[in-house]
Every structure is written in structure tokens, then in C-alpha cells.
PDB file of C-alpha atoms in Angstrom:
ATOM      1  CA  MET B   1      89.051 117.698 124.470  1.00 40.00           C
ATOM      2  CA  THR B   2      85.947 118.909 126.170  1.00 42.00           C
ATOM      3  CA  THR B   3      85.309 122.023 128.245  1.00 42.00           C
ATOM      4  CA  GLN B   4      84.749 119.718 131.122  1.00 42.00           C
ATOM      5  CA  THR B   5      88.488 118.417 131.054  1.00 42.00           C
ATOM      6  CA  LEU B   6      90.001 121.936 131.292  1.00 45.00           C
ATOM      7  CA  SER B   7      91.207 122.824 134.611  1.00 50.00           C
ATOM      8  CA  ARG B   8      91.022 126.617 135.286  1.00 53.00           C
ATOM      9  CA  LYS B   9      90.720 129.232 138.082  1.00 64.00           C
ATOM     10  CA  PRO B  10      87.466 131.372 138.218  1.00 65.00           C
ATOM     11  CA  THR B  11      87.754 134.239 135.702  1.00 74.00           C
ATOM     12  CA  PRO B  12      86.325 137.821 136.917  1.00 85.00           C
ATOM     13  CA  ARG B  13      83.294 138.632 135.141  1.00 85.00           C
ATOM     14  CA  ILE B  14      84.794 141.920 133.650  1.00 90.00           C
ATOM     15  CA  ALA B  15      87.623 139.715 132.215  1.00 90.00           C
ATOM     16  CA  GLN B  16      85.031 137.380 130.543  1.00 90.00           C
ATOM     17  CA  TYR B  17      83.374 140.376 128.747  1.00 91.00           C
ATOM     18  CA  TRP B  18      86.714 141.651 127.699  1.00 93.00           C
ATOM     19  CA  ALA B  19      87.662 138.313 126.329  1.00 91.00           C
ATOM     20  CA  LEU B  20      84.583 138.380 124.210  1.00 91.00           C
ATOM     21  CA  THR B  21      85.928 141.469 122.180  1.00 93.00           C
ATOM     22  CA  LYS B  22      89.037 139.477 121.281  1.00 92.00           C
ATOM     23  CA  PRO B  23      91.116 142.440 122.425  1.00 92.00           C
ATOM     24  CA  ARG B  24      94.518 141.385 120.613  1.00 91.00           C
ATOM     25  CA  VAL B  25      92.701 141.434 117.220  1.00 91.00           C
ATOM     26  CA  THR B  26      90.741 144.587 118.118  1.00 93.00           C
ATOM     27  CA  GLN B  27      93.907 146.248 119.023  1.00 93.00           C
ATOM     28  CA  LEU B  28      95.442 145.551 115.581  1.00 92.00           C
ATOM     29  CA  ALA B  29      92.354 146.755 113.715  1.00 93.00           C
ATOM     30  CA  VAL B  30      92.107 149.899 115.877  1.00 95.00           C
ATOM     31  CA  PHE B  31      95.982 150.618 115.363  1.00 96.00           C
ATOM     32  CA  CYS B  32      95.289 150.502 111.448  1.00 96.00           C
ATOM     33  CA  ALA B  33      92.329 152.809 111.718  1.00 97.00           C
ATOM     34  CA  VAL B  34      94.340 155.353 113.919  1.00 97.00           C
ATOM     35  CA  ILE B  35      97.073 155.439 111.163  1.00 97.00           C
ATOM     36  CA  GLY B  36      94.456 156.019 108.460  1.00 97.00           C
ATOM     37  CA  MET B  37      93.259 158.882 110.779  1.00 97.00           C
ATOM     38  CA  PHE B  38      96.805 160.568 110.848  1.00 97.00           C
ATOM     39  CA  LEU B  39      97.359 159.892 107.149  1.00 96.00           C
ATOM     40  CA  ALA B  40      94.084 161.707 106.240  1.00 96.00           C
ATOM     41  CA  SER B  41      95.440 165.051 107.415  1.00 92.00           C
ATOM     42  CA  GLU B  42      98.583 166.948 106.282  1.00 89.00           C
ATOM     43  CA  GLU B  43      98.990 168.312 109.817  1.00 90.00           C
ATOM     44  CA  LEU B  44      98.159 166.616 112.970  1.00 93.00           C
ATOM     45  CA  PRO B  45      94.442 165.620 112.945  1.00 94.00           C
ATOM     46  CA  ASP B  46      91.666 167.074 115.111  1.00 94.00           C
ATOM     47  CA  TRP B  47      92.068 165.464 118.527  1.00 95.00           C
ATOM     48  CA  ARG B  48      88.331 164.958 119.016  1.00 96.00           C
ATOM     49  CA  ALA B  49      87.914 162.969 115.820  1.00 96.00           C
ATOM     50  CA  VAL B  50      90.869 160.771 116.788  1.00 97.00           C
ATOM     51  CA  VAL B  51      89.764 160.183 120.446  1.00 97.00           C
ATOM     52  CA  PHE B  52      86.096 159.760 119.749  1.00 98.00           C
ATOM     53  CA  GLY B  53      86.735 157.984 116.463  1.00 98.00           C
ATOM     54  CA  THR B  54      89.110 155.370 118.155  1.00 98.00           C
ATOM     55  CA  ILE B  55      86.586 154.923 121.010  1.00 98.00           C
ATOM     56  CA  GLY B  56      83.550 154.470 118.718  1.00 98.00           C
ATOM     57  CA  ILE B  57      85.493 152.019 116.117  1.00 97.00           C
ATOM     58  CA  TRP B  58      86.829 150.149 119.036  1.00 97.00           C
ATOM     59  CA  LEU B  59      83.339 149.568 120.710  1.00 97.00           C
ATOM     60  CA  LEU B  60      81.839 148.492 117.371  1.00 96.00           C
ATOM     61  CA  ALA B  61      84.557 146.138 116.572  1.00 95.00           C
ATOM     62  CA  GLY B  62      84.238 144.640 120.119  1.00 96.00           C
ATOM     63  CA  ALA B  63      80.652 144.221 119.550  1.00 96.00           C
ATOM     64  CA  ALA B  64      81.420 142.334 116.109  1.00 95.00           C
ATOM     65  CA  PHE B  65      83.746 139.941 117.875  1.00 94.00           C
ATOM     66  CA  ALA B  66      81.211 139.397 120.759  1.00 95.00           C
ATOM     67  CA  VAL B  67      78.564 138.329 118.035  1.00 94.00           C
ATOM     68  CA  ASN B  68      81.321 136.135 116.418  1.00 92.00           C
ATOM     69  CA  CYS B  69      81.934 134.242 119.782  1.00 92.00           C
ATOM     70  CA  LEU B  70      78.266 133.889 120.120  1.00 92.00           C
ATOM     71  CA  ALA B  71      77.743 132.243 116.781  1.00 90.00           C
ATOM     72  CA  GLU B  72      80.654 130.280 117.111  1.00 87.00           C
ATOM     73  CA  ARG B  73      80.476 129.052 120.589  1.00 90.00           C
ATOM     74  CA  GLU B  74      79.996 125.428 119.783  1.00 89.00           C
ATOM     75  CA  ILE B  75      82.690 125.361 117.181  1.00 86.00           C
ATOM     76  CA  ASP B  76      85.136 127.039 119.541  1.00 84.00           C
ATOM     77  CA  ALA B  77      84.370 124.371 122.274  1.00 87.00           C
ATOM     78  CA  ARG B  78      85.687 121.780 119.900  1.00 88.00           C
ATOM     79  CA  MET B  79      88.962 123.596 119.098  1.00 86.00           C
ATOM     80  CA  ALA B  80      91.926 123.582 121.521  1.00 85.00           C
ATOM     81  CA  ARG B  81      92.809 127.299 120.509  1.00 83.00           C
ATOM     82  CA  THR B  82      89.325 128.536 121.245  1.00 85.00           C
ATOM     83  CA  ALA B  83      88.024 126.261 124.028  1.00 84.00           C
ATOM     84  CA  ARG B  84      88.661 128.675 126.885  1.00 85.00           C
ATOM     85  CA  ARG B  85      86.558 131.515 125.346  1.00 87.00           C
ATOM     86  CA  PRO B  86      83.901 132.321 127.765  1.00 86.00           C
ATOM     87  CA  MET B  87      80.938 131.337 125.536  1.00 86.00           C
ATOM     88  CA  ALA B  88      82.610 128.096 124.698  1.00 85.00           C
ATOM     89  CA  MET B  89      82.952 127.400 128.261  1.00 88.00           C
ATOM     90  CA  GLY B  90      79.600 128.412 129.050  1.00 86.00           C
ATOM     91  CA  ASP B  91      80.655 131.186 131.535  1.00 87.00           C
ATOM     92  CA  ILE B  92      78.517 133.740 129.815  1.00 90.00           C
ATOM     93  CA  SER B  93      75.020 133.200 128.732  1.00 91.00           C
ATOM     94  CA  VAL B  94      73.527 134.030 125.173  1.00 93.00           C
ATOM     95  CA  LYS B  95      71.412 136.774 126.758  1.00 94.00           C
ATOM     96  CA  GLN B  96      74.301 138.420 128.464  1.00 94.00           C
ATOM     97  CA  THR B  97      76.415 138.329 125.267  1.00 94.00           C
ATOM     98  CA  VAL B  98      73.658 139.687 123.046  1.00 95.00           C
ATOM     99  CA  VAL B  99      72.900 142.598 125.733  1.00 96.00           C
ATOM    100  CA  PHE B 100      76.686 143.215 125.961  1.00 96.00           C
ATOM    101  CA  ALA B 101      77.117 143.529 122.213  1.00 96.00           C
ATOM    102  CA  LEU B 102      74.007 145.632 121.832  1.00 97.00           C
ATOM    103  CA  VAL B 103      75.174 147.994 124.513  1.00 97.00           C
ATOM    104  CA  ILE B 104      78.710 148.495 123.372  1.00 97.00           C
ATOM    105  CA  GLY B 105      77.731 148.515 119.802  1.00 97.00           C
ATOM    106  CA  GLY B 106      74.944 150.981 120.192  1.00 97.00           C
ATOM    107  CA  LEU B 107      77.250 153.243 122.349  1.00 98.00           C
ATOM    108  CA  GLY B 108      79.826 153.037 119.623  1.00 97.00           C
ATOM    109  CA  MET B 109      77.338 153.925 116.768  1.00 97.00           C
ATOM    110  CA  ALA B 110      76.061 156.922 119.099  1.00 98.00           C
ATOM    111  CA  ILE B 111      79.660 158.251 119.592  1.00 98.00           C
ATOM    112  CA  LEU B 112      80.569 158.012 115.890  1.00 98.00           C
ATOM    113  CA  TYR B 113      77.440 159.807 114.731  1.00 98.00           C
ATOM    114  CA  HIS B 114      77.211 162.559 117.253  1.00 97.00           C
ATOM    115  CA  LEU B 115      80.982 163.162 118.016  1.00 98.00           C
ATOM    116  CA  VAL B 116      82.604 162.117 114.793  1.00 97.00           C
ATOM    117  CA  ASN B 117      80.411 162.117 111.581  1.00 97.00           C
ATOM    118  CA  PRO B 118      77.545 159.974 110.266  1.00 98.00           C
ATOM    119  CA  LEU B 119      79.871 158.667 107.393  1.00 98.00           C
ATOM    120  CA  THR B 120      82.095 157.012 109.733  1.00 98.00           C
ATOM    121  CA  MET B 121      79.215 155.511 111.852  1.00 98.00           C
ATOM    122  CA  TRP B 122      77.542 154.112 108.697  1.00 97.00           C
ATOM    123  CA  LEU B 123      80.950 152.706 107.169  1.00 97.00           C
ATOM    124  CA  THR B 124      81.739 151.099 110.626  1.00 97.00           C
ATOM    125  CA  PHE B 125      78.191 149.638 110.914  1.00 96.00           C
ATOM    126  CA  VAL B 126      78.389 147.999 107.385  1.00 96.00           C
ATOM    127  CA  THR B 127      81.816 146.591 108.473  1.00 95.00           C
ATOM    128  CA  PHE B 128      80.222 145.248 111.779  1.00 94.00           C
ATOM    129  CA  VAL B 129      77.492 143.438 109.654  1.00 94.00           C
ATOM    130  CA  GLY B 130      79.902 142.199 107.009  1.00 92.00           C
ATOM    131  CA  TYR B 131      82.073 140.501 109.615  1.00 91.00           C
ATOM    132  CA  ALA B 132      79.553 139.544 112.339  1.00 90.00           C
ATOM    133  CA  LEU B 133      76.707 138.503 110.183  1.00 89.00           C
ATOM    134  CA  ILE B 134      77.810 137.845 106.521  1.00 90.00           C
ATOM    135  CA  TYR B 135      81.348 136.504 107.234  1.00 90.00           C
ATOM    136  CA  THR B 136      80.801 134.665 110.461  1.00 87.00           C
ATOM    137  CA  MET B 137      77.277 133.184 109.851  1.00 87.00           C
ATOM    138  CA  VAL B 138      77.214 132.833 106.046  1.00 87.00           C
ATOM    139  CA  LEU B 139      80.555 132.562 104.479  1.00 86.00           C
ATOM    140  CA  LYS B 140      82.668 130.904 107.128  1.00 86.00           C
ATOM    141  CA  PRO B 141      80.861 127.743 107.252  1.00 86.00           C
ATOM    142  CA  ALA B 142      79.972 127.607 103.655  1.00 86.00           C
ATOM    143  CA  THR B 143      83.260 128.007 101.644  1.00 88.00           C
ATOM    144  CA  PRO B 144      86.843 127.472 101.961  1.00 87.00           C
ATOM    145  CA  GLN B 145      87.367 130.857 100.329  1.00 86.00           C
ATOM    146  CA  ASN B 146      85.796 132.399 103.471  1.00 85.00           C
ATOM    147  CA  ILE B 147      88.678 134.386 104.427  1.00 87.00           C
ATOM    148  CA  VAL B 148      89.305 135.776 101.074  1.00 86.00           C
ATOM    149  CA  ILE B 149      85.737 136.830 100.295  1.00 82.00           C
ATOM    150  CA  GLY B 150      85.156 137.988 103.730  1.00 81.00           C
ATOM    151  CA  GLY B 151      88.405 139.577 104.269  1.00 84.00           C
ATOM    152  CA  LEU B 152      87.194 142.993 103.116  1.00 87.00           C
ATOM    153  CA  SER B 153      85.221 143.495 106.283  1.00 88.00           C
ATOM    154  CA  GLY B 154      88.478 142.997 108.401  1.00 89.00           C
ATOM    155  CA  ALA B 155      90.398 145.264 105.895  1.00 95.00           C
ATOM    156  CA  MET B 156      88.222 148.401 106.411  1.00 96.00           C
ATOM    157  CA  PRO B 157      89.666 149.972 109.604  1.00 96.00           C
ATOM    158  CA  PRO B 158      92.146 152.438 107.582  1.00 97.00           C
ATOM    159  CA  ALA B 159      89.175 153.669 105.681  1.00 97.00           C
ATOM    160  CA  LEU B 160      87.081 154.186 109.109  1.00 97.00           C
ATOM    161  CA  GLY B 161      89.904 156.079 110.388  1.00 97.00           C
ATOM    162  CA  TRP B 162      90.307 158.054 107.347  1.00 98.00           C
ATOM    163  CA  ALA B 163      86.652 158.983 107.184  1.00 98.00           C
ATOM    164  CA  ALA B 164      86.592 159.968 110.831  1.00 97.00           C
ATOM    165  CA  VAL B 165      89.049 162.833 110.200  1.00 97.00           C
ATOM    166  CA  ALA B 166      88.414 163.839 106.650  1.00 97.00           C
ATOM    167  CA  ASN B 167      84.566 162.720 106.312  1.00 97.00           C
ATOM    168  CA  ASP B 168      85.661 161.087 103.011  1.00 96.00           C
ATOM    169  CA  VAL B 169      87.259 158.088 101.716  1.00 97.00           C
ATOM    170  CA  PRO B 170      89.504 158.800  98.832  1.00 96.00           C
ATOM    171  CA  MET B 171      91.639 156.522  96.701  1.00 96.00           C
ATOM    172  CA  GLN B 172      94.446 156.478  99.189  1.00 96.00           C
ATOM    173  CA  ALA B 173      92.369 155.190 102.116  1.00 97.00           C
ATOM    174  CA  TRP B 174      91.156 152.331  99.819  1.00 97.00           C
ATOM    175  CA  LEU B 175      94.774 151.576  98.827  1.00 97.00           C
ATOM    176  CA  LEU B 176      95.289 150.723 102.619  1.00 97.00           C
ATOM    177  CA  VAL B 177      92.200 148.372 102.628  1.00 97.00           C
ATOM    178  CA  LEU B 178      93.526 146.634  99.633  1.00 97.00           C
ATOM    179  CA  ILE B 179      96.758 146.070 101.396  1.00 97.00           C
ATOM    180  CA  ILE B 180      95.147 144.537 104.407  1.00 97.00           C
ATOM    181  CA  PHE B 181      92.628 142.544 102.187  1.00 96.00           C
ATOM    182  CA  VAL B 182      95.659 140.852 100.314  1.00 97.00           C
ATOM    183  CA  TRP B 183      97.407 140.271 103.623  1.00 97.00           C
ATOM    184  CA  THR B 184      94.662 138.499 105.290  1.00 96.00           C
ATOM    185  CA  PRO B 185      94.692 135.126 103.372  1.00 95.00           C
ATOM    186  CA  PRO B 186      98.274 134.375 103.714  1.00 96.00           C
ATOM    187  CA  HIS B 187      98.237 135.501 107.341  1.00 96.00           C
ATOM    188  CA  PHE B 188      95.184 133.451 108.296  1.00 95.00           C
ATOM    189  CA  TRP B 189      96.089 130.284 106.237  1.00 96.00           C
ATOM    190  CA  ALA B 190      99.519 130.078 108.139  1.00 96.00           C
ATOM    191  CA  LEU B 191      97.328 129.746 111.397  1.00 95.00           C
ATOM    192  CA  ALA B 192      94.997 127.255 109.709  1.00 94.00           C
ATOM    193  CA  MET B 193      97.936 125.095 108.442  1.00 96.00           C
ATOM    194  CA  TYR B 194      99.338 124.437 111.825  1.00 94.00           C
ATOM    195  CA  ARG B 195      95.907 124.290 113.383  1.00 93.00           C
ATOM    196  CA  ARG B 196      94.632 121.958 110.730  1.00 93.00           C
ATOM    197  CA  ASP B 197      93.497 119.190 113.206  1.00 92.00           C
ATOM    198  CA  ASP B 198      91.723 121.959 115.294  1.00 89.00           C
ATOM    199  CA  TYR B 199      89.849 123.117 112.197  1.00 89.00           C
ATOM    200  CA  ALA B 200      89.026 119.594 110.943  1.00 90.00           C
ATOM    201  CA  ARG B 201      87.463 118.921 114.365  1.00 89.00           C
ATOM    202  CA  SER B 202      85.597 122.102 114.137  1.00 86.00           C
ATOM    203  CA  GLY B 203      83.761 121.233 110.769  1.00 87.00           C
ATOM    204  CA  LEU B 204      84.691 124.543 109.154  1.00 87.00           C
ATOM    205  CA  PRO B 205      85.664 124.187 105.459  1.00 91.00           C
ATOM    206  CA  MET B 206      89.114 125.756 105.891  1.00 91.00           C
ATOM    207  CA  LEU B 207      91.437 125.397 102.963  1.00 93.00           C
ATOM    208  CA  PRO B 208      94.090 123.136 104.390  1.00 94.00           C
ATOM    209  CA  VAL B 209      91.274 120.597 105.445  1.00 93.00           C
ATOM    210  CA  THR B 210      89.120 120.858 102.183  1.00 94.00           C
ATOM    211  CA  HIS B 211      92.041 121.029  99.651  1.00 94.00           C
ATOM    212  CA  GLY B 212      95.072 119.851 101.544  1.00 94.00           C
ATOM    213  CA  MET B 213      98.231 121.243 102.673  1.00 95.00           C
ATOM    214  CA  GLN B 214     100.191 121.639  99.275  1.00 96.00           C
ATOM    215  CA  PHE B 215      97.294 123.487  97.718  1.00 96.00           C
ATOM    216  CA  THR B 216      97.188 125.799 100.600  1.00 96.00           C
ATOM    217  CA  GLN B 217     101.100 126.334 100.809  1.00 97.00           C
ATOM    218  CA  PHE B 218     101.058 127.176  97.124  1.00 97.00           C
ATOM    219  CA  HIS B 219      98.239 129.766  97.562  1.00 97.00           C
ATOM    220  CA  VAL B 220     100.048 131.304 100.627  1.00 97.00           C
ATOM    221  CA  TRP B 221     103.100 131.825  98.228  1.00 98.00           C
ATOM    222  CA  LEU B 222     101.018 133.296  95.403  1.00 97.00           C
ATOM    223  CA  TYR B 223      99.161 135.736  97.877  1.00 97.00           C
ATOM    224  CA  SER B 224     102.447 136.993  99.439  1.00 98.00           C
ATOM    225  CA  ILE B 225     103.780 137.693  95.962  1.00 98.00           C
ATOM    226  CA  ALA B 226     100.648 139.705  95.336  1.00 98.00           C
ATOM    227  CA  LEU B 227     100.938 141.385  98.793  1.00 98.00           C
ATOM    228  CA  ALA B 228     104.490 142.474  97.988  1.00 98.00           C
ATOM    229  CA  ALA B 229     103.306 144.119  94.800  1.00 98.00           C
ATOM    230  CA  THR B 230     100.311 145.684  96.475  1.00 98.00           C
ATOM    231  CA  THR B 231     102.458 147.355  99.285  1.00 98.00           C
ATOM    232  CA  LEU B 232     104.285 149.274  96.593  1.00 97.00           C
ATOM    233  CA  LEU B 233     101.247 151.096  95.330  1.00 97.00           C
ATOM    234  CA  PRO B 234     101.577 153.863  97.933  1.00 96.00           C
ATOM    235  CA  TYR B 235     104.856 154.779  96.610  1.00 96.00           C
ATOM    236  CA  ALA B 236     103.897 154.329  92.952  1.00 95.00           C
ATOM    237  CA  VAL B 237     100.961 156.854  93.378  1.00 95.00           C
ATOM    238  CA  ARG B 238     103.240 159.236  95.464  1.00 93.00           C
ATOM    239  CA  MET B 239     101.270 158.708  98.621  1.00 93.00           C
ATOM    240  CA  SER B 240     104.656 157.901 100.227  1.00 94.00           C
ATOM    241  CA  GLY B 241     108.222 158.436  99.978  1.00 94.00           C
ATOM    242  CA  LEU B 242     111.569 156.486 100.337  1.00 95.00           C
ATOM    243  CA  ILE B 243     111.199 155.713 104.046  1.00 96.00           C
ATOM    244  CA  TYR B 244     108.006 153.592 103.340  1.00 97.00           C
ATOM    245  CA  LEU B 245     109.377 152.133 100.359  1.00 97.00           C
ATOM    246  CA  VAL B 246     112.542 150.962 101.901  1.00 97.00           C
ATOM    247  CA  SER B 247     110.581 149.816 105.055  1.00 97.00           C
ATOM    248  CA  ALA B 248     108.097 147.794 102.576  1.00 98.00           C
ATOM    249  CA  VAL B 249     110.870 146.051 100.694  1.00 98.00           C
ATOM    250  CA  LEU B 250     112.627 144.909 103.837  1.00 98.00           C
ATOM    251  CA  LEU B 251     109.332 143.766 105.358  1.00 98.00           C
ATOM    252  CA  ASN B 252     108.375 142.093 102.086  1.00 98.00           C
ATOM    253  CA  ALA B 253     111.633 140.313 101.968  1.00 98.00           C
ATOM    254  CA  GLY B 254     110.855 138.677 105.448  1.00 98.00           C
ATOM    255  CA  PHE B 255     107.177 137.787 104.520  1.00 98.00           C
ATOM    256  CA  LEU B 256     108.220 136.201 101.124  1.00 98.00           C
ATOM    257  CA  TYR B 257     111.056 134.355 103.109  1.00 98.00           C
ATOM    258  CA  TYR B 258     108.498 132.896 105.480  1.00 98.00           C
ATOM    259  CA  ALA B 259     106.037 132.124 102.508  1.00 98.00           C
ATOM    260  CA  TRP B 260     108.551 130.305 100.569  1.00 98.00           C
ATOM    261  CA  LYS B 261     109.758 128.254 103.434  1.00 97.00           C
ATOM    262  CA  MET B 262     106.074 127.124 103.995  1.00 96.00           C
ATOM    263  CA  TYR B 263     105.842 126.263 100.262  1.00 96.00           C
ATOM    264  CA  ARG B 264     108.969 124.307  99.784  1.00 95.00           C
ATOM    265  CA  HIS B 265     110.004 123.208 103.297  1.00 94.00           C
ATOM    266  CA  TYR B 266     106.732 123.149 105.388  1.00 95.00           C
ATOM    267  CA  THR B 267     106.826 122.646 109.092  1.00 96.00           C
ATOM    268  CA  ASP B 268     104.251 123.585 111.698  1.00 96.00           C
ATOM    269  CA  LEU B 269     107.023 125.611 113.651  1.00 97.00           C
ATOM    270  CA  ILE B 270     107.782 127.579 110.382  1.00 97.00           C
ATOM    271  CA  ALA B 271     103.833 128.434 109.836  1.00 97.00           C
ATOM    272  CA  ARG B 272     103.630 129.439 113.430  1.00 97.00           C
ATOM    273  CA  LYS B 273     106.610 131.832 113.044  1.00 97.00           C
ATOM    274  CA  ALA B 274     105.194 132.925 109.884  1.00 97.00           C
ATOM    275  CA  PHE B 275     101.814 133.643 111.462  1.00 97.00           C
ATOM    276  CA  THR B 276     103.419 135.745 114.412  1.00 97.00           C
ATOM    277  CA  PHE B 277     105.643 137.581 111.826  1.00 98.00           C
ATOM    278  CA  SER B 278     102.634 138.562 109.685  1.00 97.00           C
ATOM    279  CA  ILE B 279     101.148 140.420 112.659  1.00 96.00           C
ATOM    280  CA  ILE B 280     104.442 142.263 113.181  1.00 97.00           C
ATOM    281  CA  TYR B 281     104.735 142.834 109.448  1.00 98.00           C
ATOM    282  CA  LEU B 282     101.477 144.765 109.249  1.00 97.00           C
ATOM    283  CA  ALA B 283     102.011 146.774 112.311  1.00 96.00           C
ATOM    284  CA  LEU B 284     105.520 147.835 111.224  1.00 97.00           C
ATOM    285  CA  LEU B 285     104.171 148.381 107.514  1.00 97.00           C
ATOM    286  CA  PHE B 286     101.656 151.014 108.577  1.00 97.00           C
ATOM    287  CA  ALA B 287     103.933 152.476 111.241  1.00 96.00           C
ATOM    288  CA  ALA B 288     106.370 153.162 108.349  1.00 97.00           C
ATOM    289  CA  LEU B 289     103.419 154.855 106.423  1.00 96.00           C
ATOM    290  CA  LEU B 290     102.922 157.159 109.442  1.00 95.00           C
ATOM    291  CA  VAL B 291     106.651 158.082 109.901  1.00 95.00           C
ATOM    292  CA  ASP B 292     106.917 158.797 106.169  1.00 95.00           C
ATOM    293  CA  HIS B 293     103.725 160.911 106.268  1.00 94.00           C
ATOM    294  CA  TYR B 294     105.419 163.283 108.656  1.00 91.00           C
ATOM    295  CA  ILE B 295     109.074 162.992 107.697  1.00 89.00           C
ATOM    296  CA  PRO B 296     108.705 162.736 103.837  1.00 77.00           C
ATOM    297  CA  ILE B 297     111.941 161.799 101.840  1.00 77.00           C
ATOM    298  CA  GLY B 298     111.793 161.309  98.188  1.00 57.00           C
ATOM    299  CA  SER B 299     107.911 161.584  97.841  1.00 53.00           C
TER     300      SER B 299
END
């Protein structure tokens, strides 16, 4: 499939720039950052830290995704899943994307530095570099373990949100980072498995392409077990109570069910459902942490 064969209606310019920020992925990242903000305070956090922290983190995340679209525009054009992205279609030029990323990224840094705190700005900037440069340009095309090694940058939002409110990143914040870090490989490999032909065309060394489906299915199962254990740590260290514990156990039961089905009875439909469930899983898990924080039972 080439970009010339795709029939489409003209897309408004503002919608093209919006698409560069990968809004659905950004929303999940910012949601996790906001949860970190509320968990960082015993009472309701300062509204200015929440509002300006959210805006600043959102802008820098959007800039990172815009750079990702720029770096992978030729790869995106070869994949059915990404061929309609503005840079892959040639709707937005390299210069326009660079300027857009610099403007929103610079604005995000200024907001975080002046209206939140320097620690949050620097942590978010390091996350930007980790994702946009180290993961996208170095790790992703170099190793099938790219999503594991580079997963730390995508796992950082709770720590960024925590820093925005507390001007500190304690052990509890890093536990949240660890959960997302362990969640990322089975989440992404589910997508890579049912999109394996796409990734084979892309030339990226994704695990299902380089090591085969059975190897990937087994690793999804192993990481899912590790994830179930990791998500119990907040309760183990008395960071959360029974509401979170029960929620985590139920959500892990669903996650492990899909992982087992992929391991033993794989179909593309199961992998697609597992990928969708993994997004819902993370959102509900962090929402349970928030509810438990303000309605503690058995903590």
C-alpha cells in the first residue's frame, strides 16, 4: 500500500498538527501524570500545580510524539496502521513539524519551569529526550528489545505528576513508574503480533518478526505474570488499601486471561482484544489508586 492509493478528504491544518501529537496516547500518559499529582498530596493538591503541570506535560509529550512522527515518516508510510499520519502522507513538511515541536515543547518547558517547578521541567525534558531521541532514533531501529529498554521514558508520567505537586519524587512515585514499565512490553507486543506483517514491511526489528510468534507469546505471558506481582507492591508497602488491592487482583485476572489465551491459543482477534483491554486495564488500575487514596479502607 502506498500513500498515493489512499483515498481521503482534505484534512484541516489544525487537525493535522493535532494528529502529530498522537492525542490518544498522550491522553493516557497525561492521565497517569494527573493521578501522580493527586497521590502526591494527602489533601487535594494545589490547583495551579495540577493545571499548569498538566498543560506543560501535555505540551512536551505532544512535542515528543511530533518528533517521533518526523523521524519515522518513511516507516509510517509503509505501514497500514500509520500510513494516514500527516507526515507519512506528506501533508506537513519537515520544517513545519520541527517548528511545531520546538514551539509547543519550548512553551511546555517554560510553563513547567516558571509556573510549576524546575524539577518537573527537567524530568519532563529528560523524558522527552529519552522517547524522541534515544528510543525513536537509536533503540527502536536497533534491537527487538527496544520497547523494553526504551519503556522507561513512556513510564515516567506518574513521576512527573508527583514532582509537579511535591517537588520531589519519592519511592511511591517510582513504584507507579515501575508498573507502567512492566506493563509496556505485553501491551505493545500484543499490537506487534497482530500487526506483524505491517512491522515486517516497516523494517523495524520487532520481536514477533525477529524471534517469531511463539517466542513473543511466551514473553507476553512472562511479563504479564511479572506485572501482576508488580501491581501488588503499592499494597505491600502500605501505599494503598483494600479498594486498590481488590481492583488490582480483578484487573490482573483479566490481563492474565488474555495473556494465557495469546500464549496457548493465539489468534489475531485475541491479540487485538488483549491490546484494547491493556489500555483499559492501566486506566482502571490508576483510577483505583486514586479512589483508594481518598477513601482508604484497610490501608
